[in-house]
XYZ file of C-alpha atoms in Angstrom:
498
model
C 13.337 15.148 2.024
C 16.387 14.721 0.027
C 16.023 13.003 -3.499
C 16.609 9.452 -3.628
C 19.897 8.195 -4.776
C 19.989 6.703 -8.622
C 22.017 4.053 -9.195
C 22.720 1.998 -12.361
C 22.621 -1.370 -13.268
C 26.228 -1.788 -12.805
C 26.449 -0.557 -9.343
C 23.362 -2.190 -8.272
C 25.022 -5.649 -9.489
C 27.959 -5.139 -7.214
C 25.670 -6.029 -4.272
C 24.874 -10.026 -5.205
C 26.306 -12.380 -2.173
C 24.561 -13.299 1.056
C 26.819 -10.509 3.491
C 26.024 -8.026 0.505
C 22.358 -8.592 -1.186
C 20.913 -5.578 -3.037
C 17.673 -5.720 -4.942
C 15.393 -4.006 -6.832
C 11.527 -4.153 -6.474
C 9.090 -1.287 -9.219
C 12.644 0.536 -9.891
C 13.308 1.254 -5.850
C 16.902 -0.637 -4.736
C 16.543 -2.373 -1.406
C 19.194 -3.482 0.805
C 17.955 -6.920 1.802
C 21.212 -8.312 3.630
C 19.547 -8.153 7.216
C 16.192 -9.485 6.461
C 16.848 -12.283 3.629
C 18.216 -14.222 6.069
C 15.055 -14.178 8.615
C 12.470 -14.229 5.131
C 9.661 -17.000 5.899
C 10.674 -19.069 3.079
C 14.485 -18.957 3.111
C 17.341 -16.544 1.309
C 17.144 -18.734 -1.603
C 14.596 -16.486 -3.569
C 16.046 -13.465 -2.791
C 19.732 -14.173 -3.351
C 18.687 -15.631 -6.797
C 17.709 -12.052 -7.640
C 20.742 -10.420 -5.956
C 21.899 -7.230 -8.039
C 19.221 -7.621 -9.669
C 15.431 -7.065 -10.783
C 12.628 -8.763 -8.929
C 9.869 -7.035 -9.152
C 8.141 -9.563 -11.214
C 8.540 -12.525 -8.960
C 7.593 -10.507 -5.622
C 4.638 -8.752 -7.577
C 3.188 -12.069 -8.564
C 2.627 -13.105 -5.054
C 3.369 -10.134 -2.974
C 1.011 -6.720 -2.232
C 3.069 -3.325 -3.368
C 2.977 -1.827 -0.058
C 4.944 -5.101 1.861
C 8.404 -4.209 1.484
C 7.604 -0.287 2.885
C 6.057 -1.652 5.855
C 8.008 -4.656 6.645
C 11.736 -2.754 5.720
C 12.897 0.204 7.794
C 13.104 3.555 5.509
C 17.174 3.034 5.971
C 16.845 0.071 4.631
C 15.685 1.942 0.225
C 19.217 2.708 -0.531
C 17.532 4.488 -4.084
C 16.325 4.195 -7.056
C 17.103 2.441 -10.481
C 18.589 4.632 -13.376
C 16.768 3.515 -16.038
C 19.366 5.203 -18.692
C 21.696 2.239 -17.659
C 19.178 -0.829 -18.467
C 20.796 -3.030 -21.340
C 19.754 -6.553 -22.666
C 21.207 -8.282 -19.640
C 19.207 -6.621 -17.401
C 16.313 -7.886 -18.852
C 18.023 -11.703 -18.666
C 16.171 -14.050 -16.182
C 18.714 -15.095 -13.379
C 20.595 -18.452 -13.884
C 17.921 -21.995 -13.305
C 15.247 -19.875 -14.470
C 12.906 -21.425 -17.067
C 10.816 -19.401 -19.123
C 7.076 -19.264 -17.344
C 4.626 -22.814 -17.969
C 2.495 -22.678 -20.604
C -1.013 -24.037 -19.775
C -1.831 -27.692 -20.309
C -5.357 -26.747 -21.226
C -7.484 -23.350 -21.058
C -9.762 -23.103 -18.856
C -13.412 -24.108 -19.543
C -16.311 -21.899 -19.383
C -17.143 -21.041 -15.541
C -20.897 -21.854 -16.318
C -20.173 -25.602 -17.725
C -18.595 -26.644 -14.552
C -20.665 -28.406 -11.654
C -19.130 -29.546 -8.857
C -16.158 -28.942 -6.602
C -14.732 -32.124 -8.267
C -14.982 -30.120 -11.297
C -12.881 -27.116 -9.885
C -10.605 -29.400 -8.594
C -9.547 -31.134 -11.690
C -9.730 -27.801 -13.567
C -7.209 -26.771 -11.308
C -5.202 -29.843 -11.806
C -4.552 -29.290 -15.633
C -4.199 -25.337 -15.572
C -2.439 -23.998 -12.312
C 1.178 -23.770 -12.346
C 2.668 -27.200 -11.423
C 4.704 -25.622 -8.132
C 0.885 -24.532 -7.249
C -1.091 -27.346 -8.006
C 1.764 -29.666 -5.748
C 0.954 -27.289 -2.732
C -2.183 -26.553 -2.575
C -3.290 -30.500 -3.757
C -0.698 -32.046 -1.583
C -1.007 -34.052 1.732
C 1.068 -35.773 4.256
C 2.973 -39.204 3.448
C 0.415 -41.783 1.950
C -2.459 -39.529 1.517
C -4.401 -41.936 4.132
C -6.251 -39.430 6.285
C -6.534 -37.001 3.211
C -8.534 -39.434 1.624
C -10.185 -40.757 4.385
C -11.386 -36.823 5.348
C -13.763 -37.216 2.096
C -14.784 -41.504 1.891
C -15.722 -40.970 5.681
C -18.599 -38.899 4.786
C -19.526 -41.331 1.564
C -19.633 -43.828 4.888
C -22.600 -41.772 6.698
C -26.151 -42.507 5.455
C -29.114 -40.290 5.580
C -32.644 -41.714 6.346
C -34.936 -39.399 4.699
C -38.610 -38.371 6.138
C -40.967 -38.011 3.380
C -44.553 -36.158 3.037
C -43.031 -33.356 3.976
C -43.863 -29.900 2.516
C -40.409 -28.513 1.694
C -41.621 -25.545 -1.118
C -39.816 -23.152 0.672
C -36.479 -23.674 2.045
C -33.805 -21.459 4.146
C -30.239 -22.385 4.325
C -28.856 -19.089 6.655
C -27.228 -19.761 10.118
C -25.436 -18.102 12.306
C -21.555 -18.406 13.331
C -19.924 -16.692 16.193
C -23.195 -14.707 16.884
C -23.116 -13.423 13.160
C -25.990 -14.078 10.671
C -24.405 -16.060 7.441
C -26.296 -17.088 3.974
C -25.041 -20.328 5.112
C -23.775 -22.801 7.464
C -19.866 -22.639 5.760
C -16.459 -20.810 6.183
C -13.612 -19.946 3.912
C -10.600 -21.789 5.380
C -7.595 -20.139 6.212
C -4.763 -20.710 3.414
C -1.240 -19.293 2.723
C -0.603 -17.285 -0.340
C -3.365 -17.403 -2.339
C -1.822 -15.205 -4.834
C -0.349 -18.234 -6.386
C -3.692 -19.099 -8.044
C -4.880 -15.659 -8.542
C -3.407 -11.889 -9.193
C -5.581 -10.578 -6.496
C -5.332 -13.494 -4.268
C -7.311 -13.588 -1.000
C -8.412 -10.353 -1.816
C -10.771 -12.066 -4.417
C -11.663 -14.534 -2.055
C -12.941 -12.279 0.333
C -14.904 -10.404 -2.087
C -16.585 -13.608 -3.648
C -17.458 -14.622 -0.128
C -18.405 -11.111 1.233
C -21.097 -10.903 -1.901
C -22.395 -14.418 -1.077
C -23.162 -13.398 2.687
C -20.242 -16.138 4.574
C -17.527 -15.570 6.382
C -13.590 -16.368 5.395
C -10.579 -16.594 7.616
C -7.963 -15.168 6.709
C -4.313 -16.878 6.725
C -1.461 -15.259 9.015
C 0.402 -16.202 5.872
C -1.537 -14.692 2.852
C 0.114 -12.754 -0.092
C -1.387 -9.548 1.020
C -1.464 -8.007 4.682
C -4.783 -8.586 6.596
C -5.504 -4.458 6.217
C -5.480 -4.347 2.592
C -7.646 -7.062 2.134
C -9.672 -5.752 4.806
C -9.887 -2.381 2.955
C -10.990 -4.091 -0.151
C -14.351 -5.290 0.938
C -17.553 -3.254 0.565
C -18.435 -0.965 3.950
C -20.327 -3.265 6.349
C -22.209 -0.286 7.491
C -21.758 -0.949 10.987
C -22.280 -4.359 11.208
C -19.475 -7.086 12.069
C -16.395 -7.858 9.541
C -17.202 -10.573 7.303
C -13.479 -11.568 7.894
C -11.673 -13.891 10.696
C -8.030 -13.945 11.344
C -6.006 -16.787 11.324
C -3.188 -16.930 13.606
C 0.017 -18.669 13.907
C 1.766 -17.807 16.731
C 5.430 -16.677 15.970
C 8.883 -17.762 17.431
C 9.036 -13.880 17.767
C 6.249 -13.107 20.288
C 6.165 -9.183 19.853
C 5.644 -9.477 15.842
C 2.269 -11.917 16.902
C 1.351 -9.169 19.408
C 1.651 -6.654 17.194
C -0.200 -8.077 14.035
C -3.112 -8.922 16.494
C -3.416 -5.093 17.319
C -3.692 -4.724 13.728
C -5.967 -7.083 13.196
C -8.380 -5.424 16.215
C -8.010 -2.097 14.870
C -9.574 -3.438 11.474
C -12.633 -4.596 13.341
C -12.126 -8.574 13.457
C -12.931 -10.024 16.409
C -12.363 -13.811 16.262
C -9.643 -15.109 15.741
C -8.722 -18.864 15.185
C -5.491 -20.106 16.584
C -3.848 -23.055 14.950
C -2.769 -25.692 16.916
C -1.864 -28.745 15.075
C 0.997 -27.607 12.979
C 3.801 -26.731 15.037
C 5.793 -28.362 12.401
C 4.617 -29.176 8.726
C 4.336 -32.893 7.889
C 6.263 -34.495 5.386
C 4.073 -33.560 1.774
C 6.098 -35.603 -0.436
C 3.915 -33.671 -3.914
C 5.289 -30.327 -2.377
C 8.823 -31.510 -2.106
C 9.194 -33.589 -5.583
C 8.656 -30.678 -7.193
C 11.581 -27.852 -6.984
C 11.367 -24.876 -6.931
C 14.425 -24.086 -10.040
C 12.039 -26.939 -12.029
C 8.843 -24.579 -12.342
C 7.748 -21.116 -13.684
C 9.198 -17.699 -11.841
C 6.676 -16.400 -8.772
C 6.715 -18.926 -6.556
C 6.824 -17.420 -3.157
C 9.240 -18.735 -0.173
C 11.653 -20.488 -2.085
C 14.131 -22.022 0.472
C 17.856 -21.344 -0.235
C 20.253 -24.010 0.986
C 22.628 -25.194 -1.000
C 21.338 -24.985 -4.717
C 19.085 -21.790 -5.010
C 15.504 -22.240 -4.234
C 15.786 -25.872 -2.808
C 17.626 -28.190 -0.481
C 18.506 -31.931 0.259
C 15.034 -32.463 1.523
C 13.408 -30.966 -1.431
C 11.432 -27.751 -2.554
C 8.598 -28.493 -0.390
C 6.450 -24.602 0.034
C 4.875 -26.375 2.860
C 7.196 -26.758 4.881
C 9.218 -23.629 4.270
C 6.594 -21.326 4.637
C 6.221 -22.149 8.042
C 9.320 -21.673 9.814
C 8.579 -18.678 11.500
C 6.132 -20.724 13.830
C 6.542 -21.143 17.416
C 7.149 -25.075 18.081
C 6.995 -24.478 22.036
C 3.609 -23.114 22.208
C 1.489 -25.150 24.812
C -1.987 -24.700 26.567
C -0.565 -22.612 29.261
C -0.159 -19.880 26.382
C -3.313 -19.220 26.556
C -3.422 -16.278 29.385
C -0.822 -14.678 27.125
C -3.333 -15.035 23.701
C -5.742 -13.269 26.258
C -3.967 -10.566 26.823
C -3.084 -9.348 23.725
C -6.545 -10.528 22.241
C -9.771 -9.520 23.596
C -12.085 -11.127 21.282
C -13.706 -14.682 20.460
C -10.451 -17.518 20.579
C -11.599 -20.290 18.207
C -8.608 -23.909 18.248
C -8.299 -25.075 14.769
C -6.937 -28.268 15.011
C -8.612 -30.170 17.424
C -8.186 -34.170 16.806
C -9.424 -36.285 19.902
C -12.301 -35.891 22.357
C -9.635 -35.119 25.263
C -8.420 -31.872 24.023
C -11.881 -30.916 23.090
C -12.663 -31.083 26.825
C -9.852 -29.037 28.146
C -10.792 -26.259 25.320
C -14.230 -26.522 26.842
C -12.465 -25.814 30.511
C -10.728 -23.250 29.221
C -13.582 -21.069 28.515
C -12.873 -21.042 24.265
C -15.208 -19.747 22.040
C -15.158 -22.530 19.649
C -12.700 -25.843 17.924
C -12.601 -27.059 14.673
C -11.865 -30.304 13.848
C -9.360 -30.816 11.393
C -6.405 -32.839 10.578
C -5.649 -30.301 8.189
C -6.732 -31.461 4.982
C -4.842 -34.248 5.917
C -1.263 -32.498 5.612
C 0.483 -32.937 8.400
C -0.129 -36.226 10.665
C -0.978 -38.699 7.957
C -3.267 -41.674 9.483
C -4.387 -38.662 12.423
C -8.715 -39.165 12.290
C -10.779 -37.572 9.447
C -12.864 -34.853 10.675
C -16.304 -36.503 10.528
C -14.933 -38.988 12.752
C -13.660 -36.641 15.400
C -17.558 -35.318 15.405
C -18.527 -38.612 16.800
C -15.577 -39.156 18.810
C -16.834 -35.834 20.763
C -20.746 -37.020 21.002
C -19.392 -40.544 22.530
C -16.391 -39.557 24.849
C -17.178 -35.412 25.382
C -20.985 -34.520 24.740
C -20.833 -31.553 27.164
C -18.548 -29.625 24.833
C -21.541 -28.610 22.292
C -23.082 -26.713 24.900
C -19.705 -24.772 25.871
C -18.490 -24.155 22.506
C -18.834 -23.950 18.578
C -17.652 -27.182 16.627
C -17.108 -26.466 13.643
C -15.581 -29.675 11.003
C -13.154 -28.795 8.477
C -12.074 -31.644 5.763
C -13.312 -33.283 3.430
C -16.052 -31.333 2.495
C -17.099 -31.179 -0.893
C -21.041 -31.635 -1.364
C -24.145 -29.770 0.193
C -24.695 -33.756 1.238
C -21.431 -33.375 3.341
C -22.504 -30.021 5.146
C -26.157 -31.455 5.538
C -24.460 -34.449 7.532
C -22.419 -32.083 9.319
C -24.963 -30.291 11.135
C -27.181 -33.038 11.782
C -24.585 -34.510 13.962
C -23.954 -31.545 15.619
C -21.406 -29.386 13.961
C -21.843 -25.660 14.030
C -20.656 -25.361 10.489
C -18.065 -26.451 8.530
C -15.011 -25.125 6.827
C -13.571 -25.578 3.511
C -10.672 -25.053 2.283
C -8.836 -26.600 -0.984
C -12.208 -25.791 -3.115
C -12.360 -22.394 -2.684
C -8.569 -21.961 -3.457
C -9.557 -23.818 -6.601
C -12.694 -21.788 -7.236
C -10.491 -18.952 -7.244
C -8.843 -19.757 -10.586
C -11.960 -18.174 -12.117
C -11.194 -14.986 -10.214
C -14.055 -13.333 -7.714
C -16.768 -15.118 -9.691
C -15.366 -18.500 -9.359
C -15.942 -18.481 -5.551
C -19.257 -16.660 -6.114
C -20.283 -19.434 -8.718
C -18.830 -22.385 -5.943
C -20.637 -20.673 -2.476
C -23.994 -20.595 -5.074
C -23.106 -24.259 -6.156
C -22.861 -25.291 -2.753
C -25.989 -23.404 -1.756
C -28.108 -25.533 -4.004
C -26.657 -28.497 -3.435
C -27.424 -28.010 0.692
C -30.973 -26.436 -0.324
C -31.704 -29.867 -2.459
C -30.479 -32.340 -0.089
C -32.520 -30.644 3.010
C -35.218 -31.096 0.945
C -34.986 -34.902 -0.075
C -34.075 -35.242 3.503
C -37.047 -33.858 4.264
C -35.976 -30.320 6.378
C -36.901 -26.844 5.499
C -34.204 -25.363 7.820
C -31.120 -25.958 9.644
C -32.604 -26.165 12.971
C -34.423 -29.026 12.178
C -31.726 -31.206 11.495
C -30.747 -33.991 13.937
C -28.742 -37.343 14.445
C -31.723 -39.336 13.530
C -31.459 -38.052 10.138
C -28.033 -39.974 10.121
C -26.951 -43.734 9.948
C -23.386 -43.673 10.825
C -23.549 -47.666 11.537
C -20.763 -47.992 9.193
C -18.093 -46.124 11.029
C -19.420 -46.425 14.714
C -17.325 -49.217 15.350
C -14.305 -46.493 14.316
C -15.312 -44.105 17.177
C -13.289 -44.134 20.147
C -14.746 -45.616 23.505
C -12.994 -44.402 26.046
C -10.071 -42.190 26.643
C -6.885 -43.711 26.088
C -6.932 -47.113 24.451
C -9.255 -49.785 26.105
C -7.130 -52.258 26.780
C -3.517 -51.608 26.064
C -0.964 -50.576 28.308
C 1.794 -48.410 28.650
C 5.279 -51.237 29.559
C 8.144 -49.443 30.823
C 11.017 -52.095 29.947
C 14.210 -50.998 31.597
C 17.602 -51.292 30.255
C 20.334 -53.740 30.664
C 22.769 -52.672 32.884
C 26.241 -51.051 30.395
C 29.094 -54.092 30.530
């Protein structure tokens, strides 16, 4: 094979407008005209670094190998001469500020003790881009909060003279023993809160005996983080897949073979974002206002934002396929021979038709409140299925994802039903202490669960039930039939064109 091409500095700066975008990634010089228009976030990002070095930017957030497998070989036009580099070279592109200092370091993992604590760690030390995208929600933040005060609205009524010395908190999920009744929630680009992004995650949870699902839109691809756990010695993958389906069927066919060949076999198809809601903490803060490595960037217009904003919400997924509908299903099944999980579920009605379709399991979630703002909190959909769709928990897993942020909330969970729950925001905040912050937050949780089955009066999971519940204060909230009970649907019709 022939040696690779050098080029300098000055030739490599030639190539810096949209019909004519050259880059350079760890000292290899990519010809990105083709693909920066189709990149998942936009061509702002790229074109800012036209002719010129971004290997910091897309190392921050992206895995080494991404640009070999997702570029064709035609596509490395050579390599950087490094006898040409000169001081502006080494100049950040124009509307780059230097990187954010923190606002505060970061306390000692050991003094924190809650998820509330994580959480407002996270508010004061990730990058500000980071903090508005992970923290943000849709519109008025009314379901967000509501995901969290609805459980606050559930009572227990404890049983007591009970001998509770010994305790056991495991479960099982999708036929697959777990250390407890939880999930790691799917989440894009978790790189922006840590070097080694999900990664770390998956190691944290993988030592803690749970289970995370993985995002179709994490910063590394699903085999290296697969590759980076521990051998399961023949047991199942401690790792679900995530998948949004793409505009571009074959590329969602294709990472699904991937994803079999790695040993996964459930995956969990979203189904409530076909479009992102409006997240207006995302969008007020731009992209060309924060520190460099922020993934996606769109590119209309100004670099790295447009007239709506710099929302990473809602540029991340543009890739997504807005048509997909329940008779897509035959297709997932062809392509997918494994457990089908909805995430996304919201009302008792499409519960029952993924019951009829033979699923494996739903979660309920509005997710984390970020879409549909005033859509139903999660604990809330639990009871609408018990009222208007009982037979579903004996067809399928239910799992509830939102809101979750106490061993009270998972305890409450399974009493009514749930199969376990799901959390998401927490762990991404967890993982601003690296692999040991999610260890320390699954071990947190752990206790918290283990103490409240206790007080409750339980010594396992199987024990819990409804009566452990008073959920007087928000049955009156619960749906009672399908549709609404007594309005109407008026078709008015219009006045006739003069």
């Amino acid at each position: 094979m022939a040696e690779p091409k050098l080029l300098s500095t000055q030739q490599i700066a030639e190539h810096r407008t949209a019909k004519d975008l050259w880059i350079v990634v760890d000292g290899q010089v990519w010809d990105m005209t083709e693909f920066a228009p189709e990149h998942p976030g936009g061509i702002g990002i790229i074109l800012q670094y036209a002719g010129l070095d971004a290997s910091q930017p897309y190392n921050e957030v992206h895995a080494p190998s991404l640009l070999n497998k997702t570029l064709s070989s035609s596509k490395l036009v050579g390599t950087l001469d490094t006898s040409t580099l000169d001081e502006s070279w080494a100049k950040p592109p124009p509307q780059q500020n230097s990187k954010v200092q923190l606002k505060n370091e970061k306390p000692p993992l050991f003094t924190l003790l809650s998820t509330h604590d994580f959480e407002a760690v996270a508010e004061k030390t990730l990058a500000p881009k980071t903090w508005a995208f992970y923290s943000s929600a849709a519109t008025d933040l009314v379901t967000h909060k509501a995901n969290q005060s609805f459980f606050d609205r559930i009572w227990f009524r404890p049983r007591v003279l009970r001998n509770i010395r010994t305790r056991d908190t495991s479960w099982r999920i999708m036929g697959q023993d777990v250390e407890l009744p939880i999930m790691c929630s799917p989440a894009a680009m978790a790189k922006l809160v840590h070097p080694d992004g999900e990664k770390a995650i998956a190691k944290g949870c993988q030592s803690k005996g749970i289970i995370q699902c993985v995002s179709t839109n994490a910063s590394f691809p699903i085999d290296e983080i697969a590759s980076s756990l521990a051998p399961t010695q023949n047991g199942p993958s401690p790792l679900f897949f995530q998948l949004y389906v793409s505009k571009t069927r074959f590329d969602s066919e294709a990472l699904l073979r991937r994803v079999w060949s790695l040993g996964i076999r459930t995956v969990f198809l979203t189904v409530d974002s076909p479009i992102a809601g409006k997240r207006e903490a995302d969008e007020r803060v731009r992209m060309d206002d924060d520190q460099q490595g922020i993934p996606m960037m769109t590119g209309a217009g100004k670099p790295m934002n447009d007239t709506r904003g710099g929302g990473l919400g809602r540029l991340t997924g543009s890739f997504i396929d807005e048509g997909l509908d329940w008779s897509d299903l035959p297709w997932l099944r062809r392509h997918w021979k494994g457990r089908i999980v909805l995430k996304g579920i919201m009302c008792a009605e499409d519960a029952s038709r993924a019951a009829e379709e033979g699923l494996d399991g739903i979660v309920l979630s509005n997710h984390g409140g970020r879409n549909l703002d005033t859509s139903p909190p999660a604990i809330l959909i639990l009871l609408d299925l018990h009222r208007n769709a009982p037979h579903v928990f004996d067809k399928l897993e239910v799992y509830v994802d939102g809101g979750i942020r106490r061993g009270t909330d998972i305890l409450k969970a399974i009493c009514l039903g749930a199969t376990a729950v799901s959390l998401g925001r927490p762990f991404l905040y967890s993982l601003n202490y690296g692999p040991e912050g999610v260890e320390y937050l699954i071990d947190m949780l752990k206790d918290e669960l283990s103490v409240a089955m206790a007080l409750v009066g339980i010594t396992a999971l199987d024990q819990a039930h409804p009566g452990l519940v008073n959920t007087n204060d928000v049955d009156h909230l619960v749906p009672t039939t399908e549709g609404h009970p007594y309005a109407k649907k008026k078709r008015r019709p219009l006045k006739a064109m003069l």
